[in-house]
CSV table of C-alpha atoms in Angstrom, one decimal:
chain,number,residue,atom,x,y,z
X,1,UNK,CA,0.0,0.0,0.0
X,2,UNK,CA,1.5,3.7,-0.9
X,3,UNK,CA,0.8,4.8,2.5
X,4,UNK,CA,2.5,8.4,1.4
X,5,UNK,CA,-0.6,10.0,1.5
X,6,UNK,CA,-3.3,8.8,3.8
X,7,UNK,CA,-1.1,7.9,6.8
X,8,UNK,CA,-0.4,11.9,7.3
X,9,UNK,CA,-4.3,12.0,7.8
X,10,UNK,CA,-4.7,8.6,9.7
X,11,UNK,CA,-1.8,9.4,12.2
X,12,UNK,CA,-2.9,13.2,12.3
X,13,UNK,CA,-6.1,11.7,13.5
X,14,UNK,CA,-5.3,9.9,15.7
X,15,UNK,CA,-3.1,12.2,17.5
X,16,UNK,CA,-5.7,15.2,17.4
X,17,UNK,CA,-8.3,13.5,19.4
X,18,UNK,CA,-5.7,12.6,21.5
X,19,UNK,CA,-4.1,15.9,22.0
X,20,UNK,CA,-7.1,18.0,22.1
X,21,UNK,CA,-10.3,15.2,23.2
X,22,UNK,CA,-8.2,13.0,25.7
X,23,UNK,CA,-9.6,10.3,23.6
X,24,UNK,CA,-8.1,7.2,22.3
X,25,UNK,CA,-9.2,6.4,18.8
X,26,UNK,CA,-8.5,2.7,17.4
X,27,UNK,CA,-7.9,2.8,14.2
X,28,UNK,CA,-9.6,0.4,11.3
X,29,UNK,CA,-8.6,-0.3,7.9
X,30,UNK,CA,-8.5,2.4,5.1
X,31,UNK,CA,-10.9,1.0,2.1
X,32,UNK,CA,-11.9,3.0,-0.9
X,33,UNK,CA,-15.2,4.5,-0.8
X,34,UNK,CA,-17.8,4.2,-4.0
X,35,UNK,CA,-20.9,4.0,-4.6
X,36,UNK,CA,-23.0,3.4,-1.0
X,37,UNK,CA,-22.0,7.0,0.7
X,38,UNK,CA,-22.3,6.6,4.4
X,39,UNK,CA,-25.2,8.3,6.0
X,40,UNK,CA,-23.9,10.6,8.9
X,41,UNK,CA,-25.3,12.9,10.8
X,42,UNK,CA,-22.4,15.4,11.1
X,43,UNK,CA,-19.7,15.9,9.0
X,44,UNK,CA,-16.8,18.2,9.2
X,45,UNK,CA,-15.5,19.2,5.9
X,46,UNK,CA,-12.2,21.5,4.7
X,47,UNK,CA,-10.5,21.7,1.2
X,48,UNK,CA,-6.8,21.8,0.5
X,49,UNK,CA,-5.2,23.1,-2.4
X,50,UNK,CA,-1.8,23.7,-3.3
X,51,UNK,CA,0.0,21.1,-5.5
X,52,UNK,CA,-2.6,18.8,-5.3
X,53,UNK,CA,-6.6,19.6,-4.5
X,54,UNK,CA,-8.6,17.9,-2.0
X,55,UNK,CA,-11.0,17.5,0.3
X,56,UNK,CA,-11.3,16.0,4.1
X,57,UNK,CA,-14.4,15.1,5.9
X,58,UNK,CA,-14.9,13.7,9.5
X,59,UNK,CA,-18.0,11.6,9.6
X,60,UNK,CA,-19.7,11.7,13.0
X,61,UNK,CA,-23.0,10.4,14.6
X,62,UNK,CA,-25.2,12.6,16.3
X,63,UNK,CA,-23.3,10.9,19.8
X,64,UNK,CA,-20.0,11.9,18.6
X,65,UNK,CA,-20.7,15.3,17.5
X,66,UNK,CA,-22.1,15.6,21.1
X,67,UNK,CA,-19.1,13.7,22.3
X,68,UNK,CA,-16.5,16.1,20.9
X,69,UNK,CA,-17.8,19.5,21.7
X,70,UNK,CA,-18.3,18.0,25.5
X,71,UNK,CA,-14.7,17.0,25.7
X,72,UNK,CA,-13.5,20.5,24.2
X,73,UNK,CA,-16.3,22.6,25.6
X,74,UNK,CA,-16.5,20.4,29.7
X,75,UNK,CA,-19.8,20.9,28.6
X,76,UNK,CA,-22.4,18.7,27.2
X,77,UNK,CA,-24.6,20.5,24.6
X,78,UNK,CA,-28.3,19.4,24.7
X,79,UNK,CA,-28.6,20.0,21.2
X,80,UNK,CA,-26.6,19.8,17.4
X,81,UNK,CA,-26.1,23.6,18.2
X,82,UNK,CA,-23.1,26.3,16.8
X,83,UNK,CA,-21.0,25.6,19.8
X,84,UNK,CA,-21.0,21.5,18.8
X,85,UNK,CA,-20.6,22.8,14.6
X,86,UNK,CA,-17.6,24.8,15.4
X,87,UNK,CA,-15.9,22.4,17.5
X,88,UNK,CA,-16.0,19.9,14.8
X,89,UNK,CA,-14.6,22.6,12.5
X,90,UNK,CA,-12.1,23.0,14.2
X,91,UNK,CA,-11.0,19.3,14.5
X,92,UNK,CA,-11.0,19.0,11.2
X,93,UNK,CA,-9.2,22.2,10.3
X,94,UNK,CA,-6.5,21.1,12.9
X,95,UNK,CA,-6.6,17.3,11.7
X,96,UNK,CA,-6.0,18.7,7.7
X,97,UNK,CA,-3.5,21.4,8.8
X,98,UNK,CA,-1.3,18.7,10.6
X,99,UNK,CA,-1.6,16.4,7.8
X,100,UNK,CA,-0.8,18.6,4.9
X,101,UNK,CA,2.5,19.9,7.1
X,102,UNK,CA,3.6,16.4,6.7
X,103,UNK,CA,2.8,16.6,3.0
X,104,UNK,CA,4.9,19.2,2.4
X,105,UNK,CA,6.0,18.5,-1.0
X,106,UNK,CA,2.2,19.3,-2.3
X,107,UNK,CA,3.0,22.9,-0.7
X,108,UNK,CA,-1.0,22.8,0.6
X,109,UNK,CA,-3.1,25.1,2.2
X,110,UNK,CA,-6.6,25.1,4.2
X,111,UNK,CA,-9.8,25.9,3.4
X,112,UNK,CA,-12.7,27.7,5.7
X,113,UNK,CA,-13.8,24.1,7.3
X,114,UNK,CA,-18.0,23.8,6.8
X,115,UNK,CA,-20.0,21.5,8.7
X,116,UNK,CA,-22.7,19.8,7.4
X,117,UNK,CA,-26.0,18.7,9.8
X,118,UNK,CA,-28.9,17.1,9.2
X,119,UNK,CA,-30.0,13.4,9.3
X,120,UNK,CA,-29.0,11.1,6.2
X,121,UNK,CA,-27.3,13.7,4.3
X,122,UNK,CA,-24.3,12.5,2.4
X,123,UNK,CA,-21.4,13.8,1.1
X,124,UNK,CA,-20.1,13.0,-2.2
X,125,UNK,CA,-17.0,13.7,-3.8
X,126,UNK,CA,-16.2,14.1,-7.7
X,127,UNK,CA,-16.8,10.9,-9.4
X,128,UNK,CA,-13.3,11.5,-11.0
X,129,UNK,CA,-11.6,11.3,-7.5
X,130,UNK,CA,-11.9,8.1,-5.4
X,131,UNK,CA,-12.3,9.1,-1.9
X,132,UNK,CA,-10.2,7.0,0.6
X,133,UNK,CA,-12.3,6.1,3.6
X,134,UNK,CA,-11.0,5.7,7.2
X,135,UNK,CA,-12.3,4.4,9.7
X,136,UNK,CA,-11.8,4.8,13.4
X,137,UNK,CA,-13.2,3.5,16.8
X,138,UNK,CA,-14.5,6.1,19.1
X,139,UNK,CA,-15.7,5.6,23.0
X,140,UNK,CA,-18.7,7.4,20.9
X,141,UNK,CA,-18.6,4.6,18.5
X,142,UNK,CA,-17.7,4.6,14.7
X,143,UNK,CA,-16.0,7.7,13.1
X,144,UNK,CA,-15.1,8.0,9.8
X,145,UNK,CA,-12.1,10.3,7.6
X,146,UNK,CA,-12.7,9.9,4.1
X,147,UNK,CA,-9.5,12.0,1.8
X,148,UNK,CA,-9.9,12.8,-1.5
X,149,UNK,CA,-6.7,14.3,-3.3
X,150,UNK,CA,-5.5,15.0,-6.8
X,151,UNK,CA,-2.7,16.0,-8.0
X,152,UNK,CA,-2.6,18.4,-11.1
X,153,UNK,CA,-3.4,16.1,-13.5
X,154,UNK,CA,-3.7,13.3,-12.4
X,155,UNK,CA,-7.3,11.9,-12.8
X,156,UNK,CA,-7.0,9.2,-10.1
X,157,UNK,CA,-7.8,9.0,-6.2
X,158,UNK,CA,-4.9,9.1,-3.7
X,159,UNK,CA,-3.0,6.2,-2.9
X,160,UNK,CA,-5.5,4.1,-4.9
X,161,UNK,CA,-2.6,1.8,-6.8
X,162,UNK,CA,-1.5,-1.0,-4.1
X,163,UNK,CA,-4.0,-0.4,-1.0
T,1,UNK,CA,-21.5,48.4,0.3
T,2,UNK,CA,-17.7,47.3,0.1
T,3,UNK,CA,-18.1,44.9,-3.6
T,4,UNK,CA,-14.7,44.5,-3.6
T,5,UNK,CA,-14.9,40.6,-2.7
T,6,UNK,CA,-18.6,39.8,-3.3
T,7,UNK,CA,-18.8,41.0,-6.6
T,8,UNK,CA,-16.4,38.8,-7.9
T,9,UNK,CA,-19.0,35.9,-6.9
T,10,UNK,CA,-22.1,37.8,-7.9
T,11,UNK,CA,-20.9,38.3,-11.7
T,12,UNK,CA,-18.8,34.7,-12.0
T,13,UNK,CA,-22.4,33.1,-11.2
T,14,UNK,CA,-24.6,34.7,-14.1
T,15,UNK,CA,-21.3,34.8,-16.7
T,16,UNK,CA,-21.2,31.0,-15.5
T,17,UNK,CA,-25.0,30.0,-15.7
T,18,UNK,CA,-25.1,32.0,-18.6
T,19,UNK,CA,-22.1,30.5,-20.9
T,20,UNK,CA,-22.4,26.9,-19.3
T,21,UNK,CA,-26.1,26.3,-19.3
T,22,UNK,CA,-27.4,29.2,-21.7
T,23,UNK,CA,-29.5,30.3,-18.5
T,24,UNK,CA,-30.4,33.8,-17.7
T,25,UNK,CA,-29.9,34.4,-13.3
T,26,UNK,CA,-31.6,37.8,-12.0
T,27,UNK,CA,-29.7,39.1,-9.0
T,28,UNK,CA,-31.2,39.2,-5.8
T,29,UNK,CA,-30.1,41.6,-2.8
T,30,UNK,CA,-27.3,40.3,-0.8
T,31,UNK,CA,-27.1,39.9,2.4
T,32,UNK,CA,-25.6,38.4,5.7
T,33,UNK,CA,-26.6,35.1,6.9
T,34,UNK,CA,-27.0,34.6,10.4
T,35,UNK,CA,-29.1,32.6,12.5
T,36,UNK,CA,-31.4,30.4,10.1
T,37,UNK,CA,-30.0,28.0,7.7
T,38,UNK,CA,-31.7,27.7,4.3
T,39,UNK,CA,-32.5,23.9,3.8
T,40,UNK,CA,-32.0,23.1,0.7
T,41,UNK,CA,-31.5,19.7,-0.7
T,42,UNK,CA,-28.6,20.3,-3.0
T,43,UNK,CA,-25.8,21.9,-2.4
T,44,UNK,CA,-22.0,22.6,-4.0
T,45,UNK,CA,-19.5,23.3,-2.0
T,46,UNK,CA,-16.0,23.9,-2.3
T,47,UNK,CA,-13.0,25.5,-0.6
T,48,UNK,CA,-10.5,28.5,-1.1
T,49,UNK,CA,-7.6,28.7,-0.1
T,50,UNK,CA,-4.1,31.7,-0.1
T,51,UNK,CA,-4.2,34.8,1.2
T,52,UNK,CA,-7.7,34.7,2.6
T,53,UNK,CA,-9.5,31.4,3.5
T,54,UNK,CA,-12.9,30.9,2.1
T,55,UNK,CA,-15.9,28.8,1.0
T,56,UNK,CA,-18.0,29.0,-1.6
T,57,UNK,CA,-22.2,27.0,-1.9
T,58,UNK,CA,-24.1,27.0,-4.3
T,59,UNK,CA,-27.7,25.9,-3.0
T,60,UNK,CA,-29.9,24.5,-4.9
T,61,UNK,CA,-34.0,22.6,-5.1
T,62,UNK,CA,-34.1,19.3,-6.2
T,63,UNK,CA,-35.8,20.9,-9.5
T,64,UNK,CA,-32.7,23.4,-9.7
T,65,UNK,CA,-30.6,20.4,-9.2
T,66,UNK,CA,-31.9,18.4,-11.9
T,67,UNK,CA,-32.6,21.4,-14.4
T,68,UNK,CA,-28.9,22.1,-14.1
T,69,UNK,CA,-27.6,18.8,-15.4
T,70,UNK,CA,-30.5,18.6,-18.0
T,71,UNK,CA,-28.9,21.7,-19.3
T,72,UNK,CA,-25.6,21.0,-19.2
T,73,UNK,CA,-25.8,17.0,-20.2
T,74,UNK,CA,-28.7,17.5,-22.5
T,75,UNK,CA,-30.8,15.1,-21.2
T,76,UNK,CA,-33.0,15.0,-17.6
T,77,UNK,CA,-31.7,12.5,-15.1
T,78,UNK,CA,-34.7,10.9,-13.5
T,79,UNK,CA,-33.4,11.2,-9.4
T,80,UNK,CA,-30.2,13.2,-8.1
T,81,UNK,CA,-27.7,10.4,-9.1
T,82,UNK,CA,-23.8,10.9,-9.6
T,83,UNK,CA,-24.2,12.9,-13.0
T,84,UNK,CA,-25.9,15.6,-11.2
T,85,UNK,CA,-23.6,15.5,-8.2
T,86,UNK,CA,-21.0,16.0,-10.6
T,87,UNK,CA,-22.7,19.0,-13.0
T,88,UNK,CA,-23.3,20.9,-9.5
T,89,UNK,CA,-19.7,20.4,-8.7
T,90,UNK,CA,-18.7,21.4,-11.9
T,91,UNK,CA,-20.6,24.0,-11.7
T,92,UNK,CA,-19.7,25.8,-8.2
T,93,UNK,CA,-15.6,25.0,-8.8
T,94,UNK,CA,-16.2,27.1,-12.1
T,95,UNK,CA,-17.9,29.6,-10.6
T,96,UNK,CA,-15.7,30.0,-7.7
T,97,UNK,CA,-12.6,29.7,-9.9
T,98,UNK,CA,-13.2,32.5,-12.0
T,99,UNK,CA,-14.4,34.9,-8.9
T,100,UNK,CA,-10.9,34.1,-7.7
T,101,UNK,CA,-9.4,35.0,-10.8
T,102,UNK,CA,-11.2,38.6,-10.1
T,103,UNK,CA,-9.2,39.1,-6.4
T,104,UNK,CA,-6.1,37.8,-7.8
T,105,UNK,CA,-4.8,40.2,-4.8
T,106,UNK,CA,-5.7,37.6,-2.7
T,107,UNK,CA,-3.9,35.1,-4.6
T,108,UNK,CA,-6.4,31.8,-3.8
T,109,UNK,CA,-6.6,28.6,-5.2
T,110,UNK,CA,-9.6,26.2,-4.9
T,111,UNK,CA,-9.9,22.9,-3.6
T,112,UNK,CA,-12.2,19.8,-4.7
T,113,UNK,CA,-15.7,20.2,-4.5
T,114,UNK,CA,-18.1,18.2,-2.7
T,115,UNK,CA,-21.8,18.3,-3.3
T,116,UNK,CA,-24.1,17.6,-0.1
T,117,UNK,CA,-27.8,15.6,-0.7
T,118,UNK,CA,-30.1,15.2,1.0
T,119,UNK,CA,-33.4,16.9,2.3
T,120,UNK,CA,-33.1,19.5,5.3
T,121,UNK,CA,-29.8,19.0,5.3
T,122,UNK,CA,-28.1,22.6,6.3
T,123,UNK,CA,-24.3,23.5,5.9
T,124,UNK,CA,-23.1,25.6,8.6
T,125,UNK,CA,-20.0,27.9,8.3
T,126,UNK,CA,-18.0,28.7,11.4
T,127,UNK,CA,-19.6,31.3,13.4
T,128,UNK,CA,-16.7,33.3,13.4
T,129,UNK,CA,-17.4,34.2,9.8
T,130,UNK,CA,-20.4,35.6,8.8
T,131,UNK,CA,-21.3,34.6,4.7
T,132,UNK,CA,-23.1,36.5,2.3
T,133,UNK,CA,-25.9,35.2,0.6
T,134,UNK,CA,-26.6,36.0,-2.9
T,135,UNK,CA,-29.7,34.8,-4.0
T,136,UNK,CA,-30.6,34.5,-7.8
T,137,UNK,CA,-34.1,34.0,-9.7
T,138,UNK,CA,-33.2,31.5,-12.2
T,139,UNK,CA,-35.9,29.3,-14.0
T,140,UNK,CA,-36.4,26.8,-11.7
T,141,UNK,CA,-36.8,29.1,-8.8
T,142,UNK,CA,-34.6,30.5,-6.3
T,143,UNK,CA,-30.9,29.5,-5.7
T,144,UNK,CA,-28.3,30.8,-3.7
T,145,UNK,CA,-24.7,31.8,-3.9
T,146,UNK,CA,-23.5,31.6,-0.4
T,147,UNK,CA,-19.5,33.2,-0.3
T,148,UNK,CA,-17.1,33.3,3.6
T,149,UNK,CA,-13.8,34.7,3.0
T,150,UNK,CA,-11.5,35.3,5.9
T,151,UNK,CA,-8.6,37.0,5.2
T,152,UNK,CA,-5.6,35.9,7.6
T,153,UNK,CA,-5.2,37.7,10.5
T,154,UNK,CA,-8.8,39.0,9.9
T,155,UNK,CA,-11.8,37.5,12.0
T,156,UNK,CA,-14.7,38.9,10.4
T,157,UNK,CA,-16.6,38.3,7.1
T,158,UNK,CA,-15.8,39.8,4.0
T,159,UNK,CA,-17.5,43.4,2.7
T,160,UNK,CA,-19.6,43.4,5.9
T,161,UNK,CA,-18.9,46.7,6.5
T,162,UNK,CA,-21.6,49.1,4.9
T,163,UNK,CA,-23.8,46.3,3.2
């Protein structure tokens, strides 16, 4: 597996929730995404561009979005609120940032991050770019990071050759 | 009213709808979105990225949805399937790629789209922006042009001051 561009984001992950949630993610294996779309309820998503365009988005249930504004905020929200949208902005913005630093080569930079709410909505990515999906256990249960990137030119998904 | 940044975004969308899909958009009034979240069930999103960080949606009905790929692919498609997740992608990266052409100051490069289904779903930008919404009469009803741009450095929206 070329690991060159989805461990950055699997690692970065992993050490974000740790670092800023106190919260031990395991991690599952990558698989690429296409066709069935998972149905979350929020999901955090940034662009990068630079060398290469792409797109991250954290997948979270309704418990996890709750889960990870509480452990931010020492509060639990009652509600899918701006206080619980921001806070999963801001993980994502700090999970893409940390990967793209160790991506330095693609020279990429970070979008505004948006955050999608509502139930069954789904995200989908350009059918030219084969999302790679990863997920992750949560004391919240499932979470998901699903990477998109393409370089100039190139018409393929990241990392897709080998996995 | 400070156009400087939203104009850019206002013009790109009817030049756009206009040369890709032979459609003629009449401009709304701008103005700031706070508070409610339009709900619509379509909508392209996709990410800026150099000087300023921003985000760009185009929101869209079902019926704008579908109209859009029927005018670009020449033929309806019968549900919201990949070819008109891809048309509305299309379709907000051009748009947003030649508004950032016009602030070239600013020196931003766009990332992947994504295109969000699904009904009631609502895309939330980080409350320490506030967007602009620029909403369009087009043939199929009201759509939107939503446009956040934070400049680094800067924590407020752009050309809120004297809209």
């Amino acid at each position: 597996m070329n690991v060159d561009y989805i461990n950055p984001f699997l690692t970065s992950t992993i050490s974000v929730f740790q670092t800023m949630l106190q919260c031990k993610l395991e991690r599952g294996t990558p698989y690429l995404k296409n066709g069935a779309q998972a149905k979350q309820e929020v999901s955090g998503v940034i662009g990068l561009s630079g060398k290469a365009q792409g797109i991250v988005v954290l997948g979270l249930s309704r418990d996890a979005a709750l889960g990870v504004a509480e452990s931010l905020l020492q509060e639990r929200p009652t509600e899918i609120n701006a206080d619980v949208t921001d806070a999963v902005g801001e993980l994502v913005n700090i999970i893409a940032g940390s990967a793209k630093a160790k991506l330095e080569h693609l020279n990429m930079s970070v979008s505004l991050p948006t955050v999608i709410t509502g139930k069954g909505h789904s995200v989908e990515f350009p059918t030219k770019v084969t999302p790679i999906c990863i997920p992750f256990l949560s004391p919240w249960g499932e979470i998901t990071v699903e990477v998109g990137l393409c370089e100039h030119g190139a018409e393929t998904a990241v990392a897709a050759k080998g996995m």
